[in-house]
Amino acid sequence: MLNIGCHLSTAKGFLNMGLDTTKIDGNTFQFFTRNPRGGQAKDLDLNDISDLNKYMETNHFAPIIAHAPYTLNPAAADPKTREFAEMVFRDDFARLKHLPNALYNFHPGSHVGQGIEKGIDLITEILNKILTPNQENWVLLETMSGKGSEIGATFGELRTIMDQVNYRDKLGVCLDTCHVFAAGYDIVNNLDGVVAEFDKIIGLDRLKAVHLNDSLMPFGSHKDRHAPIGKGEIGLPALARLTRHPALTNLPFCLETPHDTLSEYADEIKTLSEA
Ligand code: FE
Ligand code: FE
Ligand code: ZN
């Protein structure tokens, strides 16, 4: 059985995210650690979290994904924005100690004209301040489409970041299918080649999760627009094949497709499992 689920809103609480996931035949989900466009985090309800932890154990959940806010940019030129990123990392990591089953995923950052090398230096400077040898939750760099001045659109850039981090034991990657396709990795016609390249440059042991999305924008467009599964340029056959690739099939797959209702995600999961 596939480890699959979708992005959920935290508004209804942690246990309810687990229950909603079961409703759509899933066993993993993703949530934002705080307002995706702001910085405020709600106080943690530790009872709710412990209920979710018990629920996930009983129901054999795969790892879940905690997504950092979009406003986080550790590669920013403005020192205040970088201080904010450092604060968010610190606070999120402390909170995630209560969710040992969670992987922490973030967008590496945008260099905003400073150049990729400088951007990577700034990202690793922050990671070196906050990662310790006792880091418990995995921290994942998301593969990006390369829109604007985004860092992380090539496996090489992600590898360079990892190489510059001292305590990198718990540093991994979340592969977003829409983003890598838009970045020019041909997962439609050459999935084996892309997987082999990932293994050569980063190492498959670092790949911990997949964001499963179709892409509204064409191959290599460097544009980041998610489409429902089968409604984009990647297509259902290629995405279904990807979930069954021996190197990927045991990972948690999380849908970040544009839908408003749980039943649409349930349909998507059903379609993928039957494809
Ligand atoms: Fe993301
Ligand atoms: Fe994503
Ligand atoms: Zn995206």
PDB file of C-alpha atoms and ligand atoms in Angstrom:
ATOM      1  CA  MET A   1       0.000   0.000   0.000  1.00  0.00           C
ATOM      2  CA  LEU A   2       1.123   3.491  -0.857  1.00  0.00           C
ATOM      3  CA  ASN A   3       1.961   5.943   1.936  1.00  0.00           C
ATOM      4  CA  ILE A   4      -0.128   8.850   0.786  1.00  0.00           C
ATOM      5  CA  GLY A   5      -2.100  11.829   2.041  1.00  0.00           C
ATOM      6  CA  CYS A   6      -2.593  15.523   1.426  1.00  0.00           C
ATOM      7  CA  HIS A   7      -1.859  18.938   2.827  1.00  0.00           C
ATOM      8  CA  LEU A   8      -4.360  19.819   5.577  1.00  0.00           C
ATOM      9  CA  SER A   9      -5.251  22.977   7.473  1.00  0.00           C
ATOM     10  CA  THR A  10      -4.347  22.971  11.173  1.00  0.00           C
ATOM     11  CA  ALA A  11      -7.562  24.864  11.974  1.00  0.00           C
ATOM     12  CA  LYS A  12      -9.383  21.746  13.199  1.00  0.00           C
ATOM     13  CA  GLY A  13      -6.532  20.525  15.394  1.00  0.00           C
ATOM     14  CA  PHE A  14      -3.953  17.752  15.237  1.00  0.00           C
ATOM     15  CA  LEU A  15      -6.041  14.665  16.014  1.00  0.00           C
ATOM     16  CA  ASN A  16      -8.588  15.753  13.413  1.00  0.00           C
ATOM     17  CA  MET A  17      -5.865  15.890  10.761  1.00  0.00           C
ATOM     18  CA  GLY A  18      -5.194  12.224  11.528  1.00  0.00           C
ATOM     19  CA  LEU A  19      -8.897  11.358  11.382  1.00  0.00           C
ATOM     20  CA  ASP A  20      -9.376  13.265   8.105  1.00  0.00           C
ATOM     21  CA  THR A  21      -6.411  11.408   6.628  1.00  0.00           C
ATOM     22  CA  THR A  22      -7.999   8.048   7.428  1.00  0.00           C
ATOM     23  CA  LYS A  23     -11.220   9.266   5.782  1.00  0.00           C
ATOM     24  CA  ILE A  24      -9.439   9.702   2.461  1.00  0.00           C
ATOM     25  CA  ASP A  25      -7.657   6.339   2.773  1.00  0.00           C
ATOM     26  CA  GLY A  26      -4.354   8.012   3.592  1.00  0.00           C
ATOM     27  CA  ASN A  27      -1.687   7.415   6.236  1.00  0.00           C
ATOM     28  CA  THR A  28       0.331  10.638   6.089  1.00  0.00           C
ATOM     29  CA  PHE A  29      -0.395  14.367   5.794  1.00  0.00           C
ATOM     30  CA  GLN A  30       1.286  17.745   5.720  1.00  0.00           C
ATOM     31  CA  PHE A  31       0.508  20.895   7.677  1.00  0.00           C
ATOM     32  CA  PHE A  32       1.986  24.391   8.025  1.00  0.00           C
ATOM     33  CA  THR A  33       3.828  24.960  11.300  1.00  0.00           C
ATOM     34  CA  ARG A  34       2.360  28.485  11.363  1.00  0.00           C
ATOM     35  CA  ASN A  35       0.518  30.928   9.113  1.00  0.00           C
ATOM     36  CA  PRO A  36       2.165  30.237   5.722  1.00  0.00           C
ATOM     37  CA  ARG A  37       2.360  33.943   4.879  1.00  0.00           C
ATOM     38  CA  GLY A  38       2.955  35.290   8.364  1.00  0.00           C
ATOM     39  CA  GLY A  39       4.965  34.302  11.386  1.00  0.00           C
ATOM     40  CA  GLN A  40       2.590  33.687  14.274  1.00  0.00           C
ATOM     41  CA  ALA A  41       2.303  30.163  15.620  1.00  0.00           C
ATOM     42  CA  LYS A  42      -0.619  29.049  17.740  1.00  0.00           C
ATOM     43  CA  ASP A  43       0.100  27.757  21.242  1.00  0.00           C
ATOM     44  CA  LEU A  44       0.553  24.014  21.122  1.00  0.00           C
ATOM     45  CA  ASP A  45      -2.254  21.886  22.540  1.00  0.00           C
ATOM     46  CA  LEU A  46      -0.148  19.076  23.990  1.00  0.00           C
ATOM     47  CA  ASN A  47      -3.150  16.845  24.712  1.00  0.00           C
ATOM     48  CA  ASP A  48      -4.284  17.129  21.105  1.00  0.00           C
ATOM     49  CA  ILE A  49      -0.759  16.298  19.927  1.00  0.00           C
ATOM     50  CA  SER A  50      -0.485  13.285  22.196  1.00  0.00           C
ATOM     51  CA  ASP A  51      -3.883  12.070  20.913  1.00  0.00           C
ATOM     52  CA  LEU A  52      -2.565  12.379  17.352  1.00  0.00           C
ATOM     53  CA  ASN A  53       0.657  10.532  18.230  1.00  0.00           C
ATOM     54  CA  LYS A  54      -1.334   7.627  19.690  1.00  0.00           C
ATOM     55  CA  TYR A  55      -3.681   7.637  16.721  1.00  0.00           C
ATOM     56  CA  MET A  56      -0.806   7.577  14.219  1.00  0.00           C
ATOM     57  CA  GLU A  57       0.844   4.700  16.025  1.00  0.00           C
ATOM     58  CA  THR A  58      -2.319   2.596  16.216  1.00  0.00           C
ATOM     59  CA  ASN A  59      -3.095   3.251  12.560  1.00  0.00           C
ATOM     60  CA  HIS A  60       0.457   2.703  11.290  1.00  0.00           C
ATOM     61  CA  PHE A  61       0.970   6.170   9.838  1.00  0.00           C
ATOM     62  CA  ALA A  62       4.008   6.896   7.698  1.00  0.00           C
ATOM     63  CA  PRO A  63       6.054   9.985   8.654  1.00  0.00           C
ATOM     64  CA  ILE A  64       4.060  13.220   8.376  1.00  0.00           C
ATOM     65  CA  ILE A  65       5.416  16.535   7.066  1.00  0.00           C
ATOM     66  CA  ALA A  66       5.561  19.868   8.877  1.00  0.00           C
ATOM     67  CA  HIS A  67       5.990  22.626   6.272  1.00  0.00           C
ATOM     68  CA  ALA A  68       7.718  25.896   7.189  1.00  0.00           C
ATOM     69  CA  PRO A  69       5.956  29.164   6.217  1.00  0.00           C
ATOM     70  CA  TYR A  70       6.604  30.592   2.725  1.00  0.00           C
ATOM     71  CA  THR A  71       7.794  33.851   4.275  1.00  0.00           C
ATOM     72  CA  LEU A  72      10.856  32.077   5.637  1.00  0.00           C
ATOM     73  CA  ASN A  73      13.903  33.089   3.582  1.00  0.00           C
ATOM     74  CA  PRO A  74      17.234  32.189   5.148  1.00  0.00           C
ATOM     75  CA  ALA A  75      18.995  33.492   1.983  1.00  0.00           C
ATOM     76  CA  ALA A  76      17.498  36.999   2.234  1.00  0.00           C
ATOM     77  CA  ALA A  77      19.684  40.096   1.874  1.00  0.00           C
ATOM     78  CA  ASP A  78      17.858  41.865   4.721  1.00  0.00           C
ATOM     79  CA  PRO A  79      19.329  40.777   8.078  1.00  0.00           C
ATOM     80  CA  LYS A  80      15.894  41.184   9.717  1.00  0.00           C
ATOM     81  CA  THR A  81      14.408  38.589   7.332  1.00  0.00           C
ATOM     82  CA  ARG A  82      17.267  36.222   8.166  1.00  0.00           C
ATOM     83  CA  GLU A  83      16.758  36.780  11.904  1.00  0.00           C
ATOM     84  CA  PHE A  84      13.087  35.933  11.394  1.00  0.00           C
ATOM     85  CA  ALA A  85      14.068  32.715   9.587  1.00  0.00           C
ATOM     86  CA  GLU A  86      16.400  31.754  12.425  1.00  0.00           C
ATOM     87  CA  MET A  87      13.680  32.434  15.003  1.00  0.00           C
ATOM     88  CA  VAL A  88      11.143  30.344  13.044  1.00  0.00           C
ATOM     89  CA  PHE A  89      13.564  27.401  12.685  1.00  0.00           C
ATOM     90  CA  ARG A  90      14.400  27.462  16.387  1.00  0.00           C
ATOM     91  CA  ASP A  91      10.789  27.701  17.476  1.00  0.00           C
ATOM     92  CA  ASP A  92       9.542  25.096  14.973  1.00  0.00           C
ATOM     93  CA  PHE A  93      12.271  22.583  15.922  1.00  0.00           C
ATOM     94  CA  ALA A  94      11.427  22.999  19.619  1.00  0.00           C
ATOM     95  CA  ARG A  95       7.737  22.425  18.906  1.00  0.00           C
ATOM     96  CA  LEU A  96       8.388  19.408  16.692  1.00  0.00           C
ATOM     97  CA  LYS A  97      10.025  17.561  19.583  1.00  0.00           C
ATOM     98  CA  HIS A  98       6.424  16.741  20.523  1.00  0.00           C
ATOM     99  CA  LEU A  99       5.883  15.163  17.081  1.00  0.00           C
ATOM    100  CA  PRO A 100       8.729  12.680  16.607  1.00  0.00           C
ATOM    101  CA  ASN A 101       6.968  11.247  13.531  1.00  0.00           C
ATOM    102  CA  ALA A 102       7.233  14.566  11.664  1.00  0.00           C
ATOM    103  CA  LEU A 103       9.704  15.556   8.949  1.00  0.00           C
ATOM    104  CA  TYR A 104      10.375  19.304   8.761  1.00  0.00           C
ATOM    105  CA  ASN A 105      10.312  20.661   5.203  1.00  0.00           C
ATOM    106  CA  PHE A 106      11.366  24.130   4.053  1.00  0.00           C
ATOM    107  CA  HIS A 107      12.082  26.023   0.828  1.00  0.00           C
ATOM    108  CA  PRO A 108      15.856  26.647   0.838  1.00  0.00           C
ATOM    109  CA  GLY A 109      15.371  30.319  -0.026  1.00  0.00           C
ATOM    110  CA  SER A 110      15.729  33.018  -2.677  1.00  0.00           C
ATOM    111  CA  HIS A 111      19.005  34.868  -3.077  1.00  0.00           C
ATOM    112  CA  VAL A 112      17.194  38.024  -4.269  1.00  0.00           C
ATOM    113  CA  GLY A 113      19.983  39.064  -6.638  1.00  0.00           C
ATOM    114  CA  GLN A 114      22.939  38.311  -4.358  1.00  0.00           C
ATOM    115  CA  GLY A 115      23.854  35.265  -6.447  1.00  0.00           C
ATOM    116  CA  ILE A 116      23.461  31.554  -5.763  1.00  0.00           C
ATOM    117  CA  GLU A 117      26.788  31.158  -3.974  1.00  0.00           C
ATOM    118  CA  LYS A 118      26.074  33.970  -1.522  1.00  0.00           C
ATOM    119  CA  GLY A 119      22.530  32.666  -1.008  1.00  0.00           C
ATOM    120  CA  ILE A 120      23.827  29.193  -0.195  1.00  0.00           C
ATOM    121  CA  ASP A 121      26.357  30.662   2.263  1.00  0.00           C
ATOM    122  CA  LEU A 122      23.559  32.516   4.070  1.00  0.00           C
ATOM    123  CA  ILE A 123      21.346  29.396   4.237  1.00  0.00           C
ATOM    124  CA  THR A 124      24.124  27.241   5.644  1.00  0.00           C
ATOM    125  CA  GLU A 125      25.142  29.966   8.112  1.00  0.00           C
ATOM    126  CA  ILE A 126      21.692  29.728   9.705  1.00  0.00           C
ATOM    127  CA  LEU A 127      21.537  25.924   9.552  1.00  0.00           C
ATOM    128  CA  ASN A 128      24.923  25.794  11.265  1.00  0.00           C
ATOM    129  CA  LYS A 129      23.579  27.995  14.064  1.00  0.00           C
ATOM    130  CA  ILE A 130      20.518  25.895  14.766  1.00  0.00           C
ATOM    131  CA  LEU A 131      21.324  22.267  13.915  1.00  0.00           C
ATOM    132  CA  THR A 132      22.979  20.338  16.743  1.00  0.00           C
ATOM    133  CA  PRO A 133      24.227  16.745  17.036  1.00  0.00           C
ATOM    134  CA  ASN A 134      21.022  16.021  18.994  1.00  0.00           C
ATOM    135  CA  GLN A 135      18.659  17.083  16.209  1.00  0.00           C
ATOM    136  CA  GLU A 136      15.707  14.652  16.385  1.00  0.00           C
ATOM    137  CA  ASN A 137      13.352  15.453  13.503  1.00  0.00           C
ATOM    138  CA  TRP A 138      14.633  15.190   9.956  1.00  0.00           C
ATOM    139  CA  VAL A 139      15.003  18.581   8.247  1.00  0.00           C
ATOM    140  CA  LEU A 140      14.228  18.497   4.525  1.00  0.00           C
ATOM    141  CA  LEU A 141      15.237  20.898   1.776  1.00  0.00           C
ATOM    142  CA  GLU A 142      12.493  21.006  -0.855  1.00  0.00           C
ATOM    143  CA  THR A 143      13.454  20.746  -4.530  1.00  0.00           C
ATOM    144  CA  MET A 144      12.341  24.026  -6.163  1.00  0.00           C
ATOM    145  CA  SER A 145      11.188  25.084  -9.639  1.00  0.00           C
ATOM    146  CA  GLY A 146      13.787  27.851  -9.895  1.00  0.00           C
ATOM    147  CA  LYS A 147      11.292  30.707 -10.255  1.00  0.00           C
ATOM    148  CA  GLY A 148      12.772  34.132  -9.604  1.00  0.00           C
ATOM    149  CA  SER A 149      16.003  33.732  -7.646  1.00  0.00           C
ATOM    150  CA  GLU A 150      15.009  30.492  -5.905  1.00  0.00           C
ATOM    151  CA  ILE A 151      17.834  28.250  -4.730  1.00  0.00           C
ATOM    152  CA  GLY A 152      17.401  24.471  -4.887  1.00  0.00           C
ATOM    153  CA  ALA A 153      16.231  23.948  -8.473  1.00  0.00           C
ATOM    154  CA  THR A 154      19.154  21.600  -9.111  1.00  0.00           C
ATOM    155  CA  PHE A 155      20.271  18.577  -7.105  1.00  0.00           C
ATOM    156  CA  GLY A 156      23.779  20.071  -7.151  1.00  0.00           C
ATOM    157  CA  GLU A 157      22.675  23.178  -5.239  1.00  0.00           C
ATOM    158  CA  LEU A 158      21.007  21.047  -2.577  1.00  0.00           C
ATOM    159  CA  ARG A 159      24.160  18.936  -2.292  1.00  0.00           C
ATOM    160  CA  THR A 160      26.304  22.059  -1.903  1.00  0.00           C
ATOM    161  CA  ILE A 161      24.072  23.264   0.945  1.00  0.00           C
ATOM    162  CA  MET A 162      24.336  19.892   2.691  1.00  0.00           C
ATOM    163  CA  ASP A 163      28.106  19.788   2.280  1.00  0.00           C
ATOM    164  CA  GLN A 164      28.437  23.122   4.077  1.00  0.00           C
ATOM    165  CA  VAL A 165      26.352  22.088   7.107  1.00  0.00           C
ATOM    166  CA  ASN A 166      28.327  20.647  10.012  1.00  0.00           C
ATOM    167  CA  TYR A 167      25.634  18.501  11.660  1.00  0.00           C
ATOM    168  CA  ARG A 168      23.993  17.104   8.541  1.00  0.00           C
ATOM    169  CA  ASP A 169      23.004  13.663   9.856  1.00  0.00           C
ATOM    170  CA  LYS A 170      19.328  14.662   9.871  1.00  0.00           C
ATOM    171  CA  LEU A 171      19.398  16.808   6.730  1.00  0.00           C
ATOM    172  CA  GLY A 172      17.451  15.355   3.784  1.00  0.00           C
ATOM    173  CA  VAL A 173      15.386  16.248   0.737  1.00  0.00           C
ATOM    174  CA  CYS A 174      11.692  16.385  -0.147  1.00  0.00           C
ATOM    175  CA  LEU A 175      11.202  15.943  -3.891  1.00  0.00           C
ATOM    176  CA  ASP A 176       8.317  17.982  -5.314  1.00  0.00           C
ATOM    177  CA  THR A 177       7.251  16.459  -8.644  1.00  0.00           C
ATOM    178  CA  CYS A 178       5.818  19.727 -10.014  1.00  0.00           C
ATOM    179  CA  HIS A 179       8.951  21.650  -9.058  1.00  0.00           C
ATOM    180  CA  VAL A 180      11.525  19.173 -10.470  1.00  0.00           C
ATOM    181  CA  PHE A 181       9.545  18.887 -13.727  1.00  0.00           C
ATOM    182  CA  ALA A 182       9.414  22.690 -14.058  1.00  0.00           C
ATOM    183  CA  ALA A 183      13.117  22.807 -13.177  1.00  0.00           C
ATOM    184  CA  GLY A 184      13.933  20.541 -16.133  1.00  0.00           C
ATOM    185  CA  TYR A 185      14.165  17.023 -14.661  1.00  0.00           C
ATOM    186  CA  ASP A 186      12.288  14.748 -17.052  1.00  0.00           C
ATOM    187  CA  ILE A 187      10.305  12.516 -14.708  1.00  0.00           C
ATOM    188  CA  VAL A 188       7.897  11.759 -17.569  1.00  0.00           C
ATOM    189  CA  ASN A 189      10.283  10.216 -20.133  1.00  0.00           C
ATOM    190  CA  ASN A 190      13.351   9.467 -18.036  1.00  0.00           C
ATOM    191  CA  LEU A 191      12.365   8.743 -14.440  1.00  0.00           C
ATOM    192  CA  ASP A 192      15.132   6.161 -14.011  1.00  0.00           C
ATOM    193  CA  GLY A 193      17.673   8.719 -15.185  1.00  0.00           C
ATOM    194  CA  VAL A 194      16.397  11.375 -12.760  1.00  0.00           C
ATOM    195  CA  VAL A 195      16.437   8.909  -9.855  1.00  0.00           C
ATOM    196  CA  ALA A 196      19.966   7.814 -10.800  1.00  0.00           C
ATOM    197  CA  GLU A 197      21.104  11.436 -10.962  1.00  0.00           C
ATOM    198  CA  PHE A 198      19.568  12.149  -7.555  1.00  0.00           C
ATOM    199  CA  ASP A 199      21.376   9.118  -6.166  1.00  0.00           C
ATOM    200  CA  LYS A 200      24.694  10.145  -7.696  1.00  0.00           C
ATOM    201  CA  ILE A 201      24.571  13.769  -6.571  1.00  0.00           C
ATOM    202  CA  ILE A 202      22.691  13.645  -3.252  1.00  0.00           C
ATOM    203  CA  GLY A 203      22.205   9.969  -2.386  1.00  0.00           C
ATOM    204  CA  LEU A 204      18.853   8.200  -2.197  1.00  0.00           C
ATOM    205  CA  ASP A 205      19.334   7.676   1.547  1.00  0.00           C
ATOM    206  CA  ARG A 206      18.693  11.436   1.905  1.00  0.00           C
ATOM    207  CA  LEU A 207      15.359  11.340   0.067  1.00  0.00           C
ATOM    208  CA  LYS A 208      12.675  11.262   2.770  1.00  0.00           C
ATOM    209  CA  ALA A 209       9.416  12.489   1.198  1.00  0.00           C
ATOM    210  CA  VAL A 210       7.682  13.349  -2.075  1.00  0.00           C
ATOM    211  CA  HIS A 211       5.232  16.164  -2.832  1.00  0.00           C
ATOM    212  CA  LEU A 212       3.009  14.602  -5.466  1.00  0.00           C
ATOM    213  CA  ASN A 213       1.659  17.284  -7.807  1.00  0.00           C
ATOM    214  CA  ASP A 214       0.932  17.684 -11.473  1.00  0.00           C
ATOM    215  CA  SER A 215       2.241  20.837 -13.163  1.00  0.00           C
ATOM    216  CA  LEU A 216       0.133  23.441 -14.929  1.00  0.00           C
ATOM    217  CA  MET A 217       3.289  24.834 -16.555  1.00  0.00           C
ATOM    218  CA  PRO A 218       5.397  23.038 -19.177  1.00  0.00           C
ATOM    219  CA  PHE A 219       8.618  21.092 -18.700  1.00  0.00           C
ATOM    220  CA  GLY A 220      11.587  23.307 -17.851  1.00  0.00           C
ATOM    221  CA  SER A 221       9.423  26.429 -17.510  1.00  0.00           C
ATOM    222  CA  HIS A 222      10.793  27.302 -14.039  1.00  0.00           C
ATOM    223  CA  LYS A 223       7.243  28.208 -13.041  1.00  0.00           C
ATOM    224  CA  ASP A 224       5.568  26.831  -9.919  1.00  0.00           C
ATOM    225  CA  ARG A 225       1.879  26.154 -10.538  1.00  0.00           C
ATOM    226  CA  HIS A 226       0.440  22.931  -9.159  1.00  0.00           C
ATOM    227  CA  ALA A 227      -2.304  21.100 -11.086  1.00  0.00           C
ATOM    228  CA  PRO A 228      -4.593  18.272  -9.930  1.00  0.00           C
ATOM    229  CA  ILE A 229      -3.200  14.790 -10.678  1.00  0.00           C
ATOM    230  CA  GLY A 230      -3.778  14.052 -14.366  1.00  0.00           C
ATOM    231  CA  LYS A 231      -4.800  17.637 -15.181  1.00  0.00           C
ATOM    232  CA  GLY A 232      -1.340  18.945 -15.941  1.00  0.00           C
ATOM    233  CA  GLU A 233       1.754  18.515 -18.086  1.00  0.00           C
ATOM    234  CA  ILE A 234       3.131  15.542 -16.127  1.00  0.00           C
ATOM    235  CA  GLY A 235      -0.010  13.425 -16.355  1.00  0.00           C
ATOM    236  CA  LEU A 236      -1.448  10.514 -14.401  1.00  0.00           C
ATOM    237  CA  PRO A 237       0.604   7.662 -15.947  1.00  0.00           C
ATOM    238  CA  ALA A 238       3.940   9.321 -15.121  1.00  0.00           C
ATOM    239  CA  LEU A 239       2.873  10.223 -11.564  1.00  0.00           C
ATOM    240  CA  ALA A 240       1.483   6.730 -10.893  1.00  0.00           C
ATOM    241  CA  ARG A 241       4.718   5.225 -12.254  1.00  0.00           C
ATOM    242  CA  LEU A 242       6.705   7.470  -9.937  1.00  0.00           C
ATOM    243  CA  THR A 243       4.810   6.237  -6.858  1.00  0.00           C
ATOM    244  CA  ARG A 244       5.699   2.667  -7.836  1.00  0.00           C
ATOM    245  CA  HIS A 245       9.368   3.238  -8.601  1.00  0.00           C
ATOM    246  CA  PRO A 246      11.320   0.847  -6.363  1.00  0.00           C
ATOM    247  CA  ALA A 247      13.567   3.668  -5.104  1.00  0.00           C
ATOM    248  CA  LEU A 248      10.574   5.832  -4.122  1.00  0.00           C
ATOM    249  CA  THR A 249       7.610   3.612  -3.372  1.00  0.00           C
ATOM    250  CA  ASN A 250       8.126   3.381   0.401  1.00  0.00           C
ATOM    251  CA  LEU A 251       8.357   7.153   0.913  1.00  0.00           C
ATOM    252  CA  PRO A 252       5.484   9.296   2.199  1.00  0.00           C
ATOM    253  CA  PHE A 253       3.690  10.935  -0.774  1.00  0.00           C
ATOM    254  CA  CYS A 254       1.824  14.135  -0.054  1.00  0.00           C
ATOM    255  CA  LEU A 255      -0.634  15.748  -2.474  1.00  0.00           C
ATOM    256  CA  GLU A 256      -0.407  19.538  -2.681  1.00  0.00           C
ATOM    257  CA  THR A 257      -2.922  19.732  -5.494  1.00  0.00           C
ATOM    258  CA  PRO A 258      -5.424  22.597  -5.649  1.00  0.00           C
ATOM    259  CA  HIS A 259      -8.655  21.220  -4.137  1.00  0.00           C
ATOM    260  CA  ASP A 260     -11.120  22.576  -1.606  1.00  0.00           C
ATOM    261  CA  THR A 261     -12.668  19.397  -0.257  1.00  0.00           C
ATOM    262  CA  LEU A 262     -11.443  16.164   1.306  1.00  0.00           C
ATOM    263  CA  SER A 263     -13.514  14.103  -1.131  1.00  0.00           C
ATOM    264  CA  GLU A 264     -11.526  15.499  -4.058  1.00  0.00           C
ATOM    265  CA  TYR A 265      -8.332  14.251  -2.380  1.00  0.00           C
ATOM    266  CA  ALA A 266     -10.001  10.880  -1.695  1.00  0.00           C
ATOM    267  CA  ASP A 267     -10.824  10.641  -5.423  1.00  0.00           C
ATOM    268  CA  GLU A 268      -7.251  11.528  -6.366  1.00  0.00           C
ATOM    269  CA  ILE A 269      -5.823   8.863  -4.039  1.00  0.00           C
ATOM    270  CA  LYS A 270      -8.244   6.294  -5.449  1.00  0.00           C
ATOM    271  CA  THR A 271      -7.331   7.230  -9.027  1.00  0.00           C
ATOM    272  CA  LEU A 272      -3.617   6.898  -8.259  1.00  0.00           C
ATOM    273  CA  SER A 273      -4.003   3.526  -6.569  1.00  0.00           C
ATOM    274  CA  GLU A 274      -5.986   2.193  -9.535  1.00  0.00           C
ATOM    275  CA  ALA A 275      -3.798   3.679 -12.254  1.00  0.00           C
TER     276      ALA A 275
HETATM  277 FE    FE B   1       6.669  23.649  -0.433  1.00  0.00          FE
HETATM  278 FE    FE B   2       5.874  21.257  -2.522  1.00  0.00          FE
HETATM  279 ZN    ZN B   3       4.998  24.525  -5.421  1.00  0.00          ZN
END
